[in-house]
Tab-separated table of C-alpha atoms and ligand atoms in Angstrom:
chain	number	residue	atom	x	y	z
A	1	MET	CA	-90.455	37.264	120.070
A	2	PRO	CA	-91.078	38.729	116.565
A	3	ALA	CA	-92.781	36.340	114.120
A	4	THR	CA	-90.143	36.932	111.429
A	5	ASP	CA	-86.579	35.707	111.920
A	6	VAL	CA	-84.843	38.007	109.424
A	7	LEU	CA	-86.035	41.088	107.557
A	8	ILE	CA	-83.801	42.126	104.648
A	9	ILE	CA	-83.736	45.611	103.117
A	10	GLY	CA	-82.846	45.513	99.399
A	11	GLY	CA	-83.480	43.049	96.579
A	12	GLY	CA	-80.109	43.206	94.848
A	13	VAL	CA	-77.774	40.241	94.459
A	14	ILE	CA	-76.719	40.493	98.110
A	15	GLY	CA	-80.173	40.734	99.689
A	16	LEU	CA	-81.724	38.035	97.490
A	17	SER	CA	-78.789	35.592	97.848
A	18	LEU	CA	-78.988	35.928	101.617
A	19	ALA	CA	-82.776	35.586	101.607
A	20	CYS	CA	-82.591	32.323	99.624
A	21	GLU	CA	-79.815	30.914	101.829
A	22	LEU	CA	-81.755	31.672	105.018
A	23	ARG	CA	-84.967	30.094	103.676
A	24	ARG	CA	-83.068	26.944	102.662
A	25	ARG	CA	-81.957	26.736	106.320
A	26	GLY	CA	-85.564	27.022	107.483
A	27	LEU	CA	-85.638	30.607	108.784
A	28	THR	CA	-88.594	32.907	108.092
A	29	VAL	CA	-87.553	35.795	105.839
A	30	GLU	CA	-89.198	39.031	104.735
A	31	LEU	CA	-87.524	41.203	102.078
A	32	HIS	CA	-88.438	44.777	101.167
A	33	GLU	CA	-87.251	46.210	97.866
A	34	ARG	CA	-87.724	49.892	97.099
A	35	GLY	CA	-88.365	49.302	93.370
A	36	ARG	CA	-87.995	46.084	91.392
A	37	CYS	CA	-85.474	43.421	92.426
A	38	GLY	CA	-82.238	43.464	90.429
A	39	ASN	CA	-82.799	46.834	88.776
A	40	GLU	CA	-79.871	48.653	90.410
A	41	ALA	CA	-76.143	47.777	90.564
A	42	SER	CA	-76.799	44.040	90.337
A	43	GLY	CA	-78.504	44.448	86.976
A	44	ALA	CA	-75.925	46.980	85.771
A	45	ALA	CA	-72.826	44.849	86.392
A	46	ALA	CA	-70.701	43.149	83.757
A	47	GLY	CA	-70.743	39.810	85.581
A	48	MET	CA	-66.994	39.195	85.739
A	49	LEU	CA	-66.059	36.808	88.547
A	50	ALA	CA	-62.449	37.864	88.926
A	51	ALA	CA	-61.274	36.377	92.221
A	52	THR	CA	-57.860	35.170	91.165
A	53	GLN	CA	-56.565	38.535	89.928
A	54	MET	CA	-56.545	39.957	93.452
A	55	ALA	CA	-53.443	40.336	95.617
A	56	PRO	CA	-53.179	36.892	97.239
A	57	ASP	CA	-53.550	36.236	100.986
A	58	SER	CA	-55.518	39.352	101.934
A	59	PRO	CA	-58.786	38.733	103.838
A	60	TYR	CA	-60.639	40.164	100.825
A	61	ALA	CA	-58.940	37.789	98.354
A	62	THR	CA	-59.627	34.856	100.701
A	63	LEU	CA	-63.310	35.785	100.738
A	64	ALA	CA	-63.362	36.260	96.962
A	65	VAL	CA	-61.702	32.919	96.221
A	66	ALA	CA	-64.122	31.193	98.604
A	67	SER	CA	-67.023	32.826	96.773
A	68	ALA	CA	-65.678	31.833	93.346
A	69	ARG	CA	-65.465	28.215	94.575
A	70	LEU	CA	-69.092	28.349	95.674
A	71	TYR	CA	-70.251	29.701	92.285
A	72	PRO	CA	-70.770	26.482	90.306
A	73	ALA	CA	-73.017	25.004	93.033
A	74	PHE	CA	-74.728	28.391	93.601
A	75	VAL	CA	-75.701	28.618	89.918
A	76	ARG	CA	-76.643	24.927	89.673
A	77	GLN	CA	-78.914	25.130	92.715
A	78	LEU	CA	-80.728	28.222	91.412
A	79	GLN	CA	-81.200	26.576	88.012
A	80	THR	CA	-82.576	23.438	89.661
A	81	GLU	CA	-84.884	25.371	91.981
A	82	THR	CA	-86.307	27.630	89.273
A	83	GLY	CA	-85.840	25.822	85.957
A	84	LEU	CA	-84.358	29.087	84.622
A	85	ALA	CA	-81.145	29.079	82.593
A	86	ILE	CA	-78.182	31.122	83.843
A	87	ASP	CA	-75.340	31.809	81.415
A	88	TYR	CA	-72.253	31.031	83.533
A	89	GLY	CA	-68.894	30.507	81.824
A	90	GLN	CA	-65.829	28.954	83.427
A	91	CYS	CA	-63.641	30.447	80.735
A	92	GLY	CA	-60.847	32.457	82.380
A	93	THR	CA	-59.678	36.020	81.850
A	94	VAL	CA	-56.944	37.386	79.612
A	95	LEU	CA	-55.360	40.533	81.003
A	96	LEU	CA	-53.862	42.784	78.336
A	97	GLY	CA	-51.108	44.907	79.894
A	98	ALA	CA	-50.417	45.989	83.456
A	99	ASN	CA	-53.301	46.768	85.764
A	100	ALA	CA	-53.089	48.021	89.342
A	101	HIS	CA	-55.904	45.652	90.381
A	102	ALA	CA	-54.482	42.489	88.844
A	103	HIS	CA	-51.681	40.359	90.238
A	104	PRO	CA	-50.510	37.774	87.700
A	105	ARG	CA	-49.352	34.486	89.233
A	106	GLY	CA	-47.537	33.226	86.125
A	107	PRO	CA	-45.312	34.496	83.294
A	108	ALA	CA	-46.586	36.620	80.406
A	109	LEU	CA	-48.225	34.719	77.555
A	110	SER	CA	-46.285	34.052	74.373
A	111	GLY	CA	-47.680	35.553	71.169
A	112	GLU	CA	-48.944	32.127	70.136
A	113	GLU	CA	-50.667	31.543	73.494
A	114	LEU	CA	-52.325	34.944	73.283
A	115	ARG	CA	-53.608	34.211	69.762
A	116	ARG	CA	-55.014	30.863	70.947
A	117	LEU	CA	-56.633	32.212	74.133
A	118	ALA	CA	-57.831	35.508	72.692
A	119	PRO	CA	-58.327	35.052	68.947
A	120	GLY	CA	-58.715	38.274	67.024
A	121	VAL	CA	-57.183	40.433	69.749
A	122	ARG	CA	-54.786	43.143	68.597
A	123	PHE	CA	-52.334	43.851	71.412
A	124	GLU	CA	-48.565	44.342	71.740
A	125	GLY	CA	-47.236	43.978	75.276
A	126	PRO	CA	-47.352	41.583	78.182
A	127	ALA	CA	-50.596	39.618	78.515
A	128	TYR	CA	-51.531	37.204	81.301
A	129	TYR	CA	-54.057	34.410	81.732
A	130	PHE	CA	-56.219	33.763	84.802
A	131	PRO	CA	-57.827	30.396	84.020
A	132	ASP	CA	-59.925	30.260	87.210
A	133	ASP	CA	-61.791	33.539	86.664
A	134	HIS	CA	-65.329	33.214	85.299
A	135	TYR	CA	-68.323	35.244	84.177
A	136	VAL	CA	-72.035	35.061	84.829
A	137	ASP	CA	-74.921	36.781	83.069
A	138	ASN	CA	-75.899	38.839	86.094
A	139	ARG	CA	-79.343	39.726	84.722
A	140	GLN	CA	-80.237	36.068	84.297
A	141	LEU	CA	-78.805	35.472	87.763
A	142	MET	CA	-81.052	38.179	89.218
A	143	SER	CA	-84.161	36.742	87.532
A	144	ALA	CA	-83.337	33.316	88.941
A	145	LEU	CA	-82.639	34.688	92.430
A	146	ARG	CA	-85.959	36.526	92.491
A	147	ALA	CA	-87.842	33.441	91.272
A	148	ALA	CA	-86.029	31.208	93.779
A	149	ALA	CA	-86.789	33.595	96.645
A	150	LEU	CA	-90.509	33.467	95.831
A	151	GLN	CA	-90.464	29.700	95.394
A	152	LEU	CA	-88.597	29.186	98.679
A	153	GLY	CA	-91.196	31.237	100.544
A	154	VAL	CA	-89.426	34.548	101.103
A	155	ARG	CA	-92.126	37.159	101.797
A	156	LEU	CA	-91.030	39.552	99.089
A	157	SER	CA	-92.442	43.086	98.830
A	158	GLU	CA	-91.391	45.188	95.837
A	159	ASP	CA	-92.182	48.910	95.546
A	160	SER	CA	-91.740	48.896	99.323
A	161	PRO	CA	-89.019	51.333	100.406
A	162	VAL	CA	-87.833	51.159	103.996
A	163	THR	CA	-87.564	54.640	105.493
A	164	GLU	CA	-86.280	53.908	108.986
A	165	VAL	CA	-84.663	51.154	111.059
A	166	GLY	CA	-84.701	50.863	114.843
A	167	ARG	CA	-83.799	48.362	117.542
A	168	THR	CA	-85.739	46.948	120.489
A	169	ALA	CA	-84.782	44.653	123.364
A	170	GLU	CA	-86.146	41.683	121.406
A	171	GLY	CA	-85.060	42.504	117.879
A	172	ALA	CA	-85.331	45.269	115.333
A	173	TRP	CA	-88.004	46.970	113.273
A	174	VAL	CA	-88.287	48.860	110.020
A	175	ARG	CA	-90.770	51.483	108.905
A	176	VAL	CA	-91.981	51.116	105.327
A	177	ALA	CA	-93.226	53.881	103.062
A	178	ASP	CA	-96.910	53.624	104.097
A	179	GLY	CA	-95.793	54.419	107.656
A	180	SER	CA	-96.397	50.941	109.081
A	181	CYS	CA	-93.739	49.107	111.078
A	182	ARG	CA	-92.495	45.546	110.582
A	183	SER	CA	-90.497	43.771	113.271
A	184	ALA	CA	-88.060	40.867	113.093
A	185	ALA	CA	-85.502	39.180	115.324
A	186	ALA	CA	-82.840	40.633	112.997
A	187	VAL	CA	-82.828	43.313	110.284
A	188	VAL	CA	-80.166	43.173	107.546
A	189	ASN	CA	-79.401	46.308	105.562
A	190	ALA	CA	-78.503	45.158	102.021
A	191	ALA	CA	-79.624	48.353	100.301
A	192	GLY	CA	-76.420	48.799	98.272
A	193	SER	CA	-75.511	52.416	97.484
A	194	TRP	CA	-78.668	53.573	99.291
A	195	ALA	CA	-77.795	51.802	102.544
A	196	SER	CA	-77.357	55.106	104.389
A	197	GLN	CA	-80.321	56.849	102.702
A	198	MET	CA	-82.807	55.955	105.452
A	199	ARG	CA	-83.025	56.749	109.149
A	200	LEU	CA	-80.648	54.280	110.838
A	201	PRO	CA	-79.353	53.526	114.326
A	202	VAL	CA	-75.756	54.073	113.085
A	203	ASP	CA	-73.932	56.370	110.682
A	204	LEU	CA	-73.072	54.400	107.590
A	205	PRO	CA	-70.464	55.843	105.213
A	206	VAL	CA	-71.582	54.013	102.063
A	207	ILE	CA	-71.343	56.092	98.897
A	208	PRO	CA	-72.311	55.443	95.263
A	209	ARG	CA	-69.566	55.076	92.621
A	210	LYS	CA	-71.049	55.326	89.167
A	211	GLY	CA	-70.228	52.955	86.326
A	212	GLN	CA	-71.327	53.362	82.700
A	213	ALA	CA	-71.296	50.339	80.400
A	214	LEU	CA	-72.638	49.083	77.074
A	215	GLU	CA	-73.544	45.815	75.405
A	216	MET	CA	-72.796	44.867	71.794
A	217	ARG	CA	-73.839	41.914	69.651
A	218	LEU	CA	-71.041	40.279	67.641
A	219	PRO	CA	-71.748	39.167	64.057
A	220	ALA	CA	-73.732	35.904	63.797
A	221	GLY	CA	-71.744	32.832	64.803
A	222	GLU	CA	-69.108	34.800	66.733
A	223	THR	CA	-68.637	34.709	70.506
A	224	LEU	CA	-65.959	36.088	72.790
A	225	PRO	CA	-64.325	32.986	74.291
A	226	ARG	CA	-63.267	34.586	77.575
A	227	VAL	CA	-63.158	37.810	79.555
A	228	LEU	CA	-60.699	40.417	78.249
A	229	VAL	CA	-59.332	43.157	80.495
A	230	GLY	CA	-57.387	46.040	78.964
A	231	ASP	CA	-56.458	49.609	79.809
A	232	ARG	CA	-59.591	51.331	81.226
A	233	VAL	CA	-61.859	48.863	79.466
A	234	TYR	CA	-62.983	45.257	79.830
A	235	MET	CA	-65.168	42.876	77.848
A	236	SER	CA	-67.319	40.194	79.446
A	237	PRO	CA	-68.768	37.532	77.122
A	238	ARG	CA	-72.261	36.124	76.855
A	239	ARG	CA	-73.039	32.745	75.318
A	240	ASN	CA	-75.461	34.358	72.847
A	241	GLY	CA	-72.646	36.316	71.159
A	242	ASN	CA	-73.144	39.527	73.103
A	243	VAL	CA	-70.289	41.330	74.849
A	244	VAL	CA	-70.680	43.630	77.844
A	245	ILE	CA	-68.114	46.423	77.702
A	246	GLY	CA	-67.307	48.390	80.840
A	247	ALA	CA	-66.913	50.483	82.730
A	248	THR	CA	-66.238	53.925	84.089
A	249	LEU	CA	-65.607	54.629	87.768
A	250	GLU	CA	-67.077	58.014	88.643
A	251	ASP	CA	-68.006	60.020	91.716
A	252	ALA	CA	-71.291	61.508	90.553
A	253	GLY	CA	-73.528	61.088	93.583
A	254	PHE	CA	-76.772	59.293	92.739
A	255	ASP	CA	-76.734	60.446	89.096
A	256	LYS	CA	-77.322	57.496	86.755
A	257	SER	CA	-77.412	59.371	83.465
A	258	VAL	CA	-75.706	57.777	80.472
A	259	GLN	CA	-73.367	60.041	78.462
A	260	PRO	CA	-73.086	59.057	74.779
A	261	ASP	CA	-69.509	60.389	74.485
A	262	VAL	CA	-68.400	58.259	77.448
A	263	ILE	CA	-70.060	55.175	75.957
A	264	GLU	CA	-68.353	55.916	72.631
A	265	GLN	CA	-64.944	56.141	74.356
A	266	LEU	CA	-65.480	52.725	75.949
A	267	ARG	CA	-66.558	51.313	72.583
A	268	LEU	CA	-63.466	52.737	70.856
A	269	ARG	CA	-61.087	51.389	73.526
A	270	ALA	CA	-62.657	47.941	73.237
A	271	THR	CA	-62.617	48.019	69.421
A	272	ALA	CA	-58.904	48.915	69.416
A	273	LEU	CA	-58.266	45.648	71.271
A	274	LEU	CA	-60.873	43.551	69.477
A	275	PRO	CA	-61.372	44.885	65.913
A	276	LEU	CA	-64.246	42.425	65.335
A	277	LEU	CA	-66.339	44.849	67.394
A	278	GLN	CA	-66.363	47.171	64.343
A	279	GLN	CA	-68.956	44.783	62.920
A	280	ALA	CA	-70.923	44.545	66.167
A	281	GLU	CA	-74.285	46.140	66.799
A	282	LEU	CA	-75.037	48.236	69.879
A	283	VAL	CA	-77.585	46.468	72.084
A	284	GLY	CA	-77.794	49.029	74.863
A	285	SER	CA	-75.990	51.228	77.364
A	286	TRP	CA	-76.650	52.014	81.011
A	287	ALA	CA	-75.206	53.292	84.268
A	288	GLY	CA	-75.265	51.765	87.739
A	289	LEU	CA	-74.100	52.700	91.219
A	290	ARG	CA	-71.545	50.506	93.010
A	291	PRO	CA	-71.880	50.646	96.799
A	292	ALA	CA	-68.486	51.777	98.136
A	293	THR	CA	-67.071	52.238	101.637
A	294	PRO	CA	-64.111	54.432	102.648
A	295	ASP	CA	-61.700	51.468	102.748
A	296	GLU	CA	-63.386	49.751	99.764
A	297	LEU	CA	-64.213	46.677	101.865
A	298	PRO	CA	-67.787	45.533	102.503
A	299	TYR	CA	-69.575	45.684	105.822
A	300	LEU	CA	-70.488	42.122	106.764
A	301	GLY	CA	-72.023	41.360	110.111
A	302	GLN	CA	-73.730	42.613	113.193
A	303	TRP	CA	-73.641	46.123	114.537
A	304	GLU	CA	-72.188	45.565	118.043
A	305	ASP	CA	-74.317	42.887	119.712
A	306	SER	CA	-77.579	44.253	118.360
A	307	SER	CA	-80.135	42.810	115.990
A	308	TYR	CA	-79.121	45.275	113.248
A	309	TRP	CA	-76.900	43.719	110.566
A	310	LEU	CA	-75.105	44.997	107.498
A	311	ALA	CA	-74.380	43.302	104.173
A	312	THR	CA	-73.362	46.103	101.873
A	313	GLY	CA	-70.416	47.983	100.390
A	314	HIS	CA	-69.394	45.265	97.914
A	315	PHE	CA	-68.202	47.977	95.499
A	316	ARG	CA	-66.808	46.361	92.305
A	317	ASP	CA	-67.289	42.724	93.297
A	318	GLY	CA	-70.796	42.211	94.611
A	319	ILE	CA	-71.782	39.710	91.921
A	320	LEU	CA	-68.676	37.670	92.690
A	321	MET	CA	-69.096	38.013	96.465
A	322	ALA	CA	-72.800	37.118	96.691
A	323	PRO	CA	-72.529	33.361	97.430
A	324	VAL	CA	-69.963	33.733	100.206
A	325	THR	CA	-71.758	36.758	101.674
A	326	ALA	CA	-74.942	34.700	101.918
A	327	VAL	CA	-73.151	31.822	103.653
A	328	VAL	CA	-71.118	33.849	106.164
A	329	LEU	CA	-74.071	36.098	107.047
A	330	ALA	CA	-76.446	33.136	107.401
A	331	ASP	CA	-73.896	31.355	109.625
A	332	ALA	CA	-73.508	34.462	111.766
A	333	LEU	CA	-77.284	35.003	112.015
A	334	GLU	CA	-77.580	31.375	113.169
A	335	LYS	CA	-74.770	32.052	115.678
A	336	LYS	CA	-72.448	29.508	114.060
A	337	SER	CA	-68.664	30.058	114.186
A	338	PRO	CA	-67.382	31.805	111.060
A	339	GLN	CA	-65.645	29.557	108.512
A	340	LEU	CA	-63.574	32.485	107.235
A	341	PRO	CA	-61.810	35.436	108.919
A	342	LEU	CA	-64.304	38.308	108.943
A	343	ALA	CA	-62.674	40.881	111.260
A	344	ALA	CA	-61.608	43.066	108.308
A	345	PHE	CA	-65.274	43.443	107.340
A	346	ALA	CA	-66.671	44.186	110.812
A	347	PRO	CA	-69.297	46.939	110.544
A	348	GLY	CA	-68.049	48.631	113.724
A	349	ARG	CA	-64.687	49.491	112.199
A	350	GLU	CA	-65.624	53.056	111.356
A	351	LEU	CA	-69.265	53.652	112.086
A	352	GLY	CA	-70.644	56.134	114.581
A	353	VAL	CA	-73.733	55.434	116.727
A	354	ARG	CA	-76.780	57.640	116.422
A	355	ALA	CA	-79.331	58.404	119.106
A	356	GLY	CA	-81.983	55.644	119.193
A	357	ASN	CA	-85.153	56.097	117.139
A	358	GLN	CA	-88.535	54.662	118.104
A	359	CYS	CA	-91.376	52.945	116.325
B	19	FAD	C1	-71.000	49.133	85.587
B	19	FAD	C2	-70.796	48.152	86.693
B	19	FAD	C3	-70.067	46.992	86.458
B	19	FAD	C4	-69.876	46.066	87.478
B	19	FAD	N1	-69.239	44.894	87.182
B	19	FAD	C5	-69.108	43.951	88.134
B	19	FAD	C6	-68.516	42.709	87.811
B	19	FAD	O1	-68.104	42.487	86.673
B	19	FAD	N2	-68.399	41.771	88.794
B	19	FAD	C7	-68.846	41.988	90.062
B	19	FAD	O2	-68.714	41.103	90.921
B	19	FAD	N3	-69.435	43.171	90.393
B	19	FAD	C8	-69.566	44.142	89.464
B	19	FAD	N4	-70.139	45.355	89.771
B	19	FAD	C9	-70.497	45.622	91.171
B	19	FAD	C10	-71.807	44.956	91.552
B	19	FAD	O3	-72.780	45.298	90.607
B	19	FAD	C11	-72.239	45.431	92.959
B	19	FAD	O4	-71.193	45.271	93.888
B	19	FAD	C12	-73.437	44.607	93.435
B	19	FAD	O5	-74.451	44.578	92.464
B	19	FAD	C13	-73.991	45.176	94.731
B	19	FAD	O6	-75.143	44.441	95.051
B	19	FAD	P1	-76.138	44.974	96.135
B	19	FAD	O7	-77.211	43.953	96.274
B	19	FAD	O8	-75.393	45.371	97.361
B	19	FAD	O9	-76.670	46.359	95.535
B	19	FAD	P2	-77.856	46.662	94.483
B	19	FAD	O10	-77.875	45.725	93.367
B	19	FAD	O11	-77.771	48.122	94.170
B	19	FAD	O12	-79.132	46.350	95.328
B	19	FAD	C14	-79.554	47.158	96.406
B	19	FAD	C15	-81.065	47.163	96.358
B	19	FAD	O13	-81.561	47.833	97.494
B	19	FAD	C16	-82.707	48.556	97.106
B	19	FAD	N5	-82.955	49.615	98.081
B	19	FAD	C17	-82.250	50.755	98.242
B	19	FAD	N6	-82.772	51.493	99.245
B	19	FAD	C18	-83.824	50.785	99.725
B	19	FAD	C19	-84.769	51.053	100.754
B	19	FAD	N7	-84.721	52.160	101.475
B	19	FAD	N8	-85.732	50.135	100.964
B	19	FAD	C20	-85.808	48.986	100.229
B	19	FAD	N9	-84.920	48.704	99.228
B	19	FAD	C21	-83.946	49.598	98.993
B	19	FAD	C22	-82.355	49.093	95.729
B	19	FAD	O14	-83.500	49.455	95.002
B	19	FAD	C23	-81.594	47.924	95.141
B	19	FAD	O15	-82.435	47.066	94.373
B	19	FAD	C24	-70.385	46.305	88.780
B	19	FAD	C25	-71.133	47.448	89.013
B	19	FAD	C26	-71.333	48.355	87.990
B	19	FAD	C27	-72.170	49.593	88.265
């Protein structure tokens, strides 16, 4: 049998969360990251944890709510393991106006409630409050996940792109950039938007969906008390007074260029809702690539009964979905019965098999 239990491709929030969970359960784990951990979508996100805005009772919402419930313990454990601080706010979201993605459970806020929950906001129209939605500073989260993985004994290789994956009777193998092969009882593809950009045993229709975003620093002493979501713009707070403003949703292939006019449009939309931003200073702007699937649901699980596994396609919600993805994948890898319905996320639902490759 291979010496390694699980080999993970990709050091984003999904790959690292799974790696830590598996090590805590005593499995041996090797993780290969093409560049530096956390430098792709997981570092580019806004960190909103918006589980309760989703249409209730769908398998996706069930998974999201389960993940949101795991978040406080997920953050606490990483902080304890690493000693690193993670800015995580259980502050709720105020939705300003209608939004196709949000499903309010209660009545619209009164003007007085809106002023109390979202001081300084200028908005006429129905607004709604989602008290159980949260935010996390995803960059701090990624630093803590990387540190925890190393501390827990994950064999972590950065600057180590995987070029090919294959299966054997006993497990699976990957080829890394220097041409050598690494074998494991199971290989998990958590390579985000790049999940199909290597030679694989199956066709994987994961595509990148670009998002541009910016960060601003409010005047000294000011903080945004909760997440604000408006028309084609949202604002995610940070405890230090910064605000992450996002985001576009673009089909631009693997292009990650930042367009100043697009960033300016986002800034103007946010400032119209929160005039205090006129006094804010630009901290930075960036673009990232969300891993999307044709039905916008992630692939979670095993390809047929093989040792090749998928944990990708988390699209807009990968930061939110990381804790539950780690738990359900770790359970499945340990052959435990799933605690949640996972059929909707089965990798086989629309993948085609390729002719076997050999290492
Ligand atoms: C602007 C923006 C805002 C967002 N806001 C939110 C939000 O508020 N809340 C939320 O929950 N989600 C949000 N998301 C979505 C979230 O960022 C993603 O769903 C999540 O980060 C996906 O994580 P991942 O680990 O699958 O992918 P990634 O973070 O992209 O990680 C994949 C990793 O795999 C590596 N890799 C690729 N190919 C290989 C290879 N061949 N070999 C080895 N390694 C490889 C990459 O280098 C990368 O580090 C946002 C995304 C964007 C772009």
